[in-house]
Amino acid sequence: MLHSTIRRHALLALPQLHRIFFATSSPLSGGGTSSRDPHFMVEYLVNSCGFSMEEASKASKRLEHLRSTENPDAVLAFFRSHGIDGTNLRRMISWKPGCLCWNVESNLTPKFQFLRDLGLSESDLVDVITKNPFIVSLNVQRTLLPRLNVWESLFGSRELLLKYLRKQCWFLSSSIENVVRPNLNFLRDECDIPLERASLVLKHHPTFIAQNPNSLRALVDRAKGMGLTTRSRMFLWILHILFRVSREKVEAHYKLMRSFGLSNSELCTVIEKQPFFLTFSTDFLRIKMEFLVKDIGFTPSFIVKRPTLLVLSLKKRIIPRFQVMEILKSEGLWTSDDKLHMFLRTSDQKFLNNFILPYKDKFPKLLEISSAVAE
């Protein structure tokens, strides 16, 4: 739960968040020198912000109610005083031309201060806002504050919340009541995935739970259509990977693995145990399978039972350790072909202690291989 670092805003406890309301800033007309020329803002955007005529004409359509540049002048001065200028300023105005109508004192200043009080440095603040300009349009008390409260609860710490605010903020654009809660409830009620397990994915990829609920349901249907079951403890990660990987890429992986003799049932077994191989490029997966099957001699059924082999690094783990095994085998020091997969999977330190250091003086090549991998 958010502890007290925000001086002007009291954060609500998660159980109290029964209703989230949304509000955006109301347009304000300036009171300076009047102008009834419907195109005066086009010239203003070109001269003051560096817009092209085409860009300015498009943006000015949202500003036709203005009769003065007084408020836009104040907004531009405020943004520039915080280091938001040039391309970043044009990006913000293009995204929401109405931001030039916001009141600096009652709208922008409190929001910037709120984000500072949250724990963002000045440079972080500028970065967050220029990458995610929508955040400035959120009402602090009705929207931004409750959403931050819920997301911090889901992340489990302020540090993780700030990390993702600096990295990507668009998950904050999703409604808690209409998107986040329904998705979490759906995973819990229809996929047997409790919040504790869902949090494991959330802490790495918050956008997964911030997707449209219909899209999440479609992902589940897609997974089931592939023959995968919600009973797998990896089902949540499977959904997350399908969220990131295109249907075409998954189909290409299926086609490739079938070419090595795997059945659809065996593919389901592999995915339910180790779905992360679906994120690899098809060419990389082909090279790895060819090495495992043709060079090492593993059968496809052997790999199905030990799918972790598919996610081990080919360059840093599989190939160099296979080279070590070949050297030991040629000297009569390797007699455990049936345990080669364990040889590949053992930790680096254990591998070094058991297979490199005992023979480093007699076979310097082993240490060379190990050192090359470390580099």
Short mmCIF file of C-alpha atoms in Angstrom, two decimals:
data_model
loop_
_atom_site.label_atom_id
_atom_site.label_comp_id
_atom_site.label_asym_id
_atom_site.label_seq_id
_atom_site.Cartn_x
_atom_site.Cartn_y
_atom_site.Cartn_z
CA MET A 1 0.00 0.00 0.00
CA LEU A 2 1.26 3.51 -0.78
CA HIS A 3 3.04 4.94 2.22
CA SER A 4 3.05 8.63 2.91
CA THR A 5 5.34 10.34 0.46
CA ILE A 6 2.61 12.39 -1.19
CA ARG A 7 2.06 15.53 0.81
CA ARG A 8 -1.11 16.81 -0.81
CA HIS A 9 -2.96 13.62 -1.68
CA ALA A 10 -4.14 10.78 0.59
CA LEU A 11 -4.10 7.42 -1.20
CA LEU A 12 -7.02 5.09 -0.75
CA ALA A 13 -6.68 1.52 0.50
CA LEU A 14 -7.36 -1.14 -2.14
CA PRO A 15 -10.50 -2.55 -0.41
CA GLN A 16 -12.04 0.94 -0.55
CA LEU A 17 -11.70 1.22 -4.33
CA HIS A 18 -15.27 0.31 -5.22
CA ARG A 19 -15.78 2.90 -7.88
CA ILE A 20 -13.45 4.73 -10.24
CA PHE A 21 -14.61 7.86 -12.04
CA PHE A 22 -12.94 9.38 -15.02
CA ALA A 23 -12.54 13.03 -15.84
CA THR A 24 -10.46 15.15 -18.14
CA SER A 25 -9.62 18.79 -18.04
CA SER A 26 -12.21 21.22 -19.33
CA PRO A 27 -11.24 23.52 -22.19
CA LEU A 28 -10.70 27.12 -21.14
CA SER A 29 -10.91 30.10 -23.43
CA GLY A 30 -8.25 32.72 -22.99
CA GLY A 31 -8.98 36.35 -22.32
CA GLY A 32 -6.24 38.11 -24.30
CA THR A 33 -6.37 39.91 -27.61
CA SER A 34 -9.36 38.66 -29.57
CA SER A 35 -9.21 37.22 -33.04
CA ARG A 36 -12.10 35.83 -35.01
CA ASP A 37 -9.87 34.46 -37.75
CA PRO A 38 -10.65 30.70 -37.65
CA HIS A 39 -7.13 29.95 -38.84
CA PHE A 40 -5.07 32.06 -36.44
CA MET A 41 -4.10 28.95 -34.41
CA VAL A 42 -2.65 27.36 -37.54
CA GLU A 43 -0.13 30.17 -37.83
CA TYR A 44 0.42 30.06 -34.07
CA LEU A 45 1.28 26.33 -34.08
CA VAL A 46 3.63 26.80 -37.01
CA ASN A 47 5.46 29.77 -35.52
CA SER A 48 5.40 28.82 -31.83
CA CYS A 49 5.79 25.03 -31.97
CA GLY A 50 7.40 24.24 -35.32
CA PHE A 51 4.42 22.40 -36.80
CA SER A 52 4.13 21.97 -40.54
CA MET A 53 1.13 23.67 -42.14
CA GLU A 54 -0.59 20.30 -42.56
CA GLU A 55 0.03 19.28 -38.94
CA ALA A 56 -1.06 22.68 -37.66
CA SER A 57 -4.24 22.65 -39.73
CA LYS A 58 -5.20 19.25 -38.34
CA ALA A 59 -4.46 20.16 -34.71
CA SER A 60 -6.18 23.55 -34.91
CA LYS A 61 -9.56 21.92 -35.58
CA ARG A 62 -9.72 21.12 -31.85
CA LEU A 63 -8.89 24.72 -30.98
CA GLU A 64 -11.40 26.66 -33.07
CA HIS A 65 -13.22 27.89 -29.96
CA LEU A 66 -10.17 29.89 -28.86
CA ARG A 67 -10.24 33.63 -29.44
CA SER A 68 -6.85 34.38 -27.91
CA THR A 69 -3.38 32.87 -27.54
CA GLU A 70 -3.19 33.83 -23.88
CA ASN A 71 -3.84 30.34 -22.49
CA PRO A 72 -1.73 28.50 -25.13
CA ASP A 73 1.11 30.93 -24.34
CA ALA A 74 0.89 30.05 -20.64
CA VAL A 75 0.78 26.29 -21.34
CA LEU A 76 3.77 26.42 -23.70
CA ALA A 77 5.74 28.46 -21.19
CA PHE A 78 4.93 25.92 -18.47
CA PHE A 79 5.95 22.91 -20.56
CA ARG A 80 9.16 24.58 -21.71
CA SER A 81 10.05 25.55 -18.16
CA HIS A 82 10.02 21.82 -17.38
CA GLY A 83 12.19 20.88 -20.36
CA ILE A 84 9.38 19.79 -22.67
CA ASP A 85 10.09 21.40 -26.02
CA GLY A 86 10.73 20.69 -29.68
CA THR A 87 9.68 17.25 -30.87
CA ASN A 88 8.33 16.23 -27.46
CA LEU A 89 6.16 19.33 -27.27
CA ARG A 90 4.79 18.79 -30.79
CA ARG A 91 4.11 15.16 -29.95
CA MET A 92 2.08 16.15 -26.90
CA ILE A 93 0.08 18.79 -28.74
CA SER A 94 -0.53 16.48 -31.70
CA TRP A 95 -1.80 13.81 -29.32
CA LYS A 96 -4.13 16.21 -27.52
CA PRO A 97 -4.39 19.71 -29.01
CA GLY A 98 -6.80 20.58 -26.20
CA CYS A 99 -3.88 20.56 -23.76
CA LEU A 100 -3.25 24.14 -24.91
CA CYS A 101 -6.53 25.01 -23.21
CA TRP A 102 -5.63 23.57 -19.81
CA ASN A 103 -5.30 25.89 -16.85
CA VAL A 104 -1.69 25.99 -15.69
CA GLU A 105 -2.37 26.84 -12.04
CA SER A 106 -5.34 24.56 -11.33
CA ASN A 107 -4.49 21.68 -13.68
CA LEU A 108 -0.89 21.29 -14.81
CA THR A 109 1.00 22.54 -11.75
CA PRO A 110 -0.80 20.23 -9.26
CA LYS A 111 -0.38 17.21 -11.56
CA PHE A 112 3.33 17.76 -12.03
CA GLN A 113 3.74 18.21 -8.28
CA PHE A 114 1.74 15.05 -7.61
CA LEU A 115 4.06 13.02 -9.85
CA ARG A 116 7.11 14.52 -8.14
CA ASP A 117 5.70 13.63 -4.73
CA LEU A 118 5.13 10.10 -5.96
CA GLY A 119 8.90 9.71 -6.30
CA LEU A 120 9.73 10.74 -9.86
CA SER A 121 12.76 12.95 -10.40
CA GLU A 122 12.49 15.98 -12.67
CA SER A 123 14.12 14.13 -15.57
CA ASP A 124 11.90 11.09 -14.94
CA LEU A 125 8.87 13.35 -14.87
CA VAL A 126 9.64 14.85 -18.27
CA ASP A 127 10.38 11.41 -19.72
CA VAL A 128 7.17 9.88 -18.37
CA ILE A 129 4.97 12.70 -19.62
CA THR A 130 6.51 13.00 -23.08
CA LYS A 131 6.28 9.24 -23.64
CA ASN A 132 2.81 8.97 -22.13
CA PRO A 133 1.09 12.35 -22.55
CA PHE A 134 -2.30 10.87 -21.66
CA ILE A 135 -1.22 10.79 -18.02
CA VAL A 136 -1.53 14.59 -17.82
CA SER A 137 -5.16 14.38 -18.94
CA LEU A 138 -6.17 12.12 -16.03
CA ASN A 139 -7.95 13.67 -13.08
CA VAL A 140 -5.68 13.16 -10.07
CA GLN A 141 -8.27 12.42 -7.38
CA ARG A 142 -10.82 10.57 -9.48
CA THR A 143 -8.59 8.58 -11.82
CA LEU A 144 -4.82 8.81 -11.50
CA LEU A 145 -4.66 8.38 -7.73
CA PRO A 146 -6.97 5.31 -7.54
CA ARG A 147 -5.25 3.65 -10.50
CA LEU A 148 -1.80 4.14 -9.02
CA ASN A 149 -3.13 2.79 -5.74
CA VAL A 150 -4.40 -0.42 -7.34
CA TRP A 151 -1.32 -0.94 -9.49
CA GLU A 152 1.02 -0.50 -6.54
CA SER A 153 -1.00 -3.14 -4.69
CA LEU A 154 -0.68 -5.49 -7.66
CA PHE A 155 3.05 -4.84 -8.09
CA GLY A 156 3.63 -5.20 -4.38
CA SER A 157 5.96 -2.22 -4.01
CA ARG A 158 6.41 1.47 -4.77
CA GLU A 159 9.77 0.73 -6.37
CA LEU A 160 8.23 -1.57 -8.98
CA LEU A 161 5.46 0.92 -9.67
CA LEU A 162 8.00 3.68 -10.33
CA LYS A 163 10.06 1.33 -12.48
CA TYR A 164 7.14 0.78 -14.83
CA LEU A 165 6.09 4.41 -14.78
CA ARG A 166 9.58 5.24 -16.07
CA LYS A 167 9.52 2.38 -18.56
CA GLN A 168 5.96 2.39 -19.87
CA CYS A 169 2.78 3.93 -18.56
CA TRP A 170 0.04 2.98 -20.95
CA PHE A 171 -1.26 0.31 -18.61
CA LEU A 172 -2.48 3.29 -16.55
CA SER A 173 -4.79 4.23 -19.40
CA SER A 174 -6.90 1.12 -18.73
CA SER A 175 -9.91 1.42 -16.45
CA ILE A 176 -9.60 -0.50 -13.19
CA GLU A 177 -13.31 -1.29 -13.01
CA ASN A 178 -13.88 -2.01 -16.70
CA VAL A 179 -10.62 -3.72 -17.62
CA VAL A 180 -8.21 -4.70 -14.84
CA ARG A 181 -10.67 -6.15 -12.32
CA PRO A 182 -12.72 -8.03 -14.94
CA ASN A 183 -9.52 -9.56 -16.34
CA LEU A 184 -8.31 -10.66 -12.91
CA ASN A 185 -11.75 -12.06 -12.07
CA PHE A 186 -11.90 -13.91 -15.39
CA LEU A 187 -8.50 -15.51 -14.82
CA ARG A 188 -9.53 -16.52 -11.31
CA ASP A 189 -13.05 -17.76 -12.02
CA GLU A 190 -12.70 -19.34 -15.45
CA CYS A 191 -9.01 -20.24 -15.70
CA ASP A 192 -8.31 -21.19 -12.06
CA ILE A 193 -5.51 -18.62 -11.86
CA PRO A 194 -5.53 -16.86 -8.47
CA LEU A 195 -4.34 -13.28 -8.02
CA GLU A 196 -1.13 -14.47 -6.37
CA ARG A 197 -0.14 -16.35 -9.54
CA ALA A 198 -1.39 -13.59 -11.85
CA SER A 199 0.88 -11.18 -9.99
CA LEU A 200 3.91 -13.11 -11.23
CA VAL A 201 3.11 -12.03 -14.79
CA LEU A 202 1.94 -8.58 -13.74
CA LYS A 203 5.26 -7.79 -12.12
CA HIS A 204 7.03 -8.41 -15.41
CA HIS A 205 4.43 -7.40 -18.00
CA PRO A 206 1.62 -5.20 -16.64
CA THR A 207 0.23 -4.55 -20.10
CA PHE A 208 -0.97 -8.16 -20.25
CA ILE A 209 -3.61 -7.56 -17.60
CA ALA A 210 -4.43 -4.11 -19.00
CA GLN A 211 -5.59 -5.48 -22.35
CA ASN A 212 -9.21 -5.42 -23.49
CA PRO A 213 -11.20 -8.15 -21.66
CA ASN A 214 -12.52 -9.45 -24.98
CA SER A 215 -8.94 -9.84 -26.20
CA LEU A 216 -8.04 -11.83 -23.09
CA ARG A 217 -11.01 -14.14 -23.61
CA ALA A 218 -9.96 -14.58 -27.23
CA LEU A 219 -6.47 -15.58 -26.06
CA VAL A 220 -7.94 -18.25 -23.80
CA ASP A 221 -10.09 -19.55 -26.67
CA ARG A 222 -7.03 -19.58 -28.90
CA ALA A 223 -5.04 -21.57 -26.34
CA LYS A 224 -7.85 -24.07 -25.89
CA GLY A 225 -8.16 -24.37 -29.66
CA MET A 226 -4.50 -25.42 -29.75
CA GLY A 227 -5.33 -28.27 -27.37
CA LEU A 228 -3.88 -26.58 -24.28
CA THR A 229 -5.59 -26.91 -20.92
CA THR A 230 -6.17 -24.46 -18.10
CA ARG A 231 -5.03 -27.20 -15.70
CA SER A 232 -1.41 -26.51 -16.61
CA ARG A 233 0.35 -24.37 -14.01
CA MET A 234 2.04 -22.66 -16.95
CA PHE A 235 -1.29 -21.67 -18.52
CA LEU A 236 -0.97 -18.03 -17.44
CA TRP A 237 2.49 -17.81 -19.03
CA ILE A 238 1.11 -19.51 -22.13
CA LEU A 239 -1.54 -16.80 -22.39
CA HIS A 240 1.06 -14.11 -21.89
CA ILE A 241 3.25 -15.55 -24.64
CA LEU A 242 0.30 -15.83 -27.02
CA PHE A 243 -0.40 -12.18 -26.17
CA ARG A 244 3.10 -11.29 -27.40
CA VAL A 245 3.53 -13.78 -30.27
CA SER A 246 1.54 -13.65 -33.48
CA ARG A 247 -0.66 -16.50 -34.63
CA GLU A 248 1.50 -16.81 -37.77
CA LYS A 249 4.67 -17.27 -35.74
CA VAL A 250 3.10 -19.96 -33.55
CA GLU A 251 1.86 -21.79 -36.64
CA ALA A 252 5.36 -21.62 -38.15
CA HIS A 253 6.78 -23.15 -34.96
CA TYR A 254 4.18 -25.92 -35.08
CA LYS A 255 5.05 -26.67 -38.69
CA LEU A 256 8.77 -26.76 -37.89
CA MET A 257 8.39 -29.06 -34.89
CA ARG A 258 6.16 -31.41 -36.88
CA SER A 259 8.93 -31.66 -39.47
CA PHE A 260 11.05 -33.22 -36.71
CA GLY A 261 8.34 -35.79 -36.06
CA LEU A 262 6.44 -34.25 -33.14
CA SER A 263 2.69 -34.80 -33.03
CA ASN A 264 0.18 -32.12 -31.97
CA SER A 265 -0.23 -33.91 -28.66
CA GLU A 266 3.53 -33.86 -28.07
CA LEU A 267 3.66 -30.18 -28.98
CA CYS A 268 0.98 -29.45 -26.38
CA THR A 269 3.08 -31.32 -23.82
CA VAL A 270 6.13 -29.22 -24.68
CA ILE A 271 4.20 -25.92 -24.56
CA GLU A 272 2.51 -26.73 -21.27
CA LYS A 273 5.90 -27.44 -19.70
CA GLN A 274 8.07 -24.85 -21.43
CA PRO A 275 6.11 -22.32 -23.52
CA PHE A 276 8.94 -19.78 -23.78
CA PHE A 277 10.44 -21.46 -26.85
CA LEU A 278 7.53 -19.95 -28.80
CA THR A 279 9.18 -16.54 -28.44
CA PHE A 280 12.25 -17.62 -30.43
CA SER A 281 12.53 -16.94 -34.13
CA THR A 282 11.66 -19.92 -36.31
CA ASP A 283 15.15 -19.95 -37.83
CA PHE A 284 16.78 -20.00 -34.40
CA LEU A 285 14.51 -22.82 -33.25
CA ARG A 286 15.36 -24.80 -36.39
CA ILE A 287 19.10 -24.44 -35.77
CA LYS A 288 18.70 -25.53 -32.15
CA MET A 289 16.54 -28.55 -33.02
CA GLU A 290 18.98 -29.62 -35.75
CA PHE A 291 21.87 -29.48 -33.29
CA LEU A 292 19.99 -31.37 -30.57
CA VAL A 293 18.75 -34.06 -32.94
CA LYS A 294 21.47 -34.39 -35.59
CA ASP A 295 24.66 -33.43 -33.73
CA ILE A 296 23.94 -34.60 -30.21
CA GLY A 297 21.59 -37.41 -31.16
CA PHE A 298 18.57 -36.69 -28.97
CA THR A 299 15.33 -38.13 -30.31
CA PRO A 300 12.31 -35.82 -30.62
CA SER A 301 10.46 -37.88 -27.98
CA PHE A 302 13.44 -37.40 -25.64
CA ILE A 303 13.18 -33.62 -26.11
CA VAL A 304 9.41 -33.72 -25.51
CA LYS A 305 10.07 -35.21 -22.06
CA ARG A 306 12.79 -32.63 -21.35
CA PRO A 307 11.61 -29.40 -23.05
CA THR A 308 13.97 -27.27 -20.96
CA LEU A 309 16.56 -28.24 -23.57
CA LEU A 310 14.73 -25.95 -25.98
CA VAL A 311 15.34 -22.83 -23.91
CA LEU A 312 18.98 -23.40 -23.00
CA SER A 313 21.38 -21.08 -24.81
CA LEU A 314 22.82 -22.80 -27.87
CA LYS A 315 25.91 -20.59 -28.03
CA LYS A 316 26.66 -20.25 -24.31
CA ARG A 317 25.48 -23.60 -22.98
CA ILE A 318 24.66 -26.42 -25.38
CA ILE A 319 27.48 -26.20 -27.95
CA PRO A 320 30.40 -25.53 -25.54
CA ARG A 321 29.28 -28.23 -23.12
CA PHE A 322 28.86 -30.68 -25.95
CA GLN A 323 32.44 -29.85 -26.98
CA VAL A 324 33.61 -30.53 -23.42
CA MET A 325 31.74 -33.83 -23.41
CA GLU A 326 33.38 -34.85 -26.70
CA ILE A 327 36.86 -34.16 -25.28
CA LEU A 328 36.14 -36.10 -22.08
CA LYS A 329 34.62 -38.92 -24.09
CA SER A 330 37.65 -39.17 -26.40
CA GLU A 331 39.87 -39.60 -23.33
CA GLY A 332 37.66 -42.25 -21.78
CA LEU A 333 36.45 -39.90 -19.05
CA TRP A 334 32.82 -39.79 -20.17
CA THR A 335 30.60 -42.83 -19.87
CA SER A 336 27.18 -41.33 -19.17
CA ASP A 337 25.52 -40.71 -22.51
CA ASP A 338 22.15 -41.35 -20.92
CA LYS A 339 22.71 -38.38 -18.58
CA LEU A 340 23.85 -35.88 -21.18
CA HIS A 341 20.75 -33.75 -20.70
CA MET A 342 21.65 -33.32 -17.02
CA PHE A 343 25.19 -32.42 -18.11
CA LEU A 344 23.66 -29.64 -20.21
CA ARG A 345 21.30 -28.42 -17.50
CA THR A 346 23.60 -28.37 -14.46
CA SER A 347 24.56 -24.95 -13.05
CA ASP A 348 27.64 -23.15 -14.37
CA GLN A 349 29.48 -23.39 -11.06
CA LYS A 350 28.77 -27.09 -10.65
CA PHE A 351 29.77 -27.73 -14.26
CA LEU A 352 33.05 -25.87 -13.72
CA ASN A 353 33.83 -27.73 -10.49
CA ASN A 354 32.94 -31.20 -11.79
CA PHE A 355 34.02 -31.19 -15.44
CA ILE A 356 36.52 -28.38 -16.05
CA LEU A 357 38.74 -27.75 -13.03
CA PRO A 358 39.61 -31.44 -12.31
CA TYR A 359 41.03 -31.80 -15.86
CA LYS A 360 42.25 -28.27 -16.65
CA ASP A 361 45.97 -29.12 -16.37
CA LYS A 362 45.76 -32.26 -18.48
CA PHE A 363 43.34 -30.78 -21.02
CA PRO A 364 43.84 -26.96 -21.23
CA LYS A 365 41.31 -26.87 -24.07
CA LEU A 366 38.53 -27.41 -21.52
CA LEU A 367 39.43 -24.21 -19.71
CA GLU A 368 39.65 -22.35 -23.02
CA ILE A 369 36.11 -23.41 -23.88
CA SER A 370 34.84 -22.42 -20.44
CA SER A 371 36.63 -19.04 -20.55
CA ALA A 372 35.30 -18.28 -24.03
CA VAL A 373 31.74 -18.86 -22.82
CA ALA A 374 32.30 -16.63 -19.78
CA GLU A 375 33.51 -13.81 -22.02
#
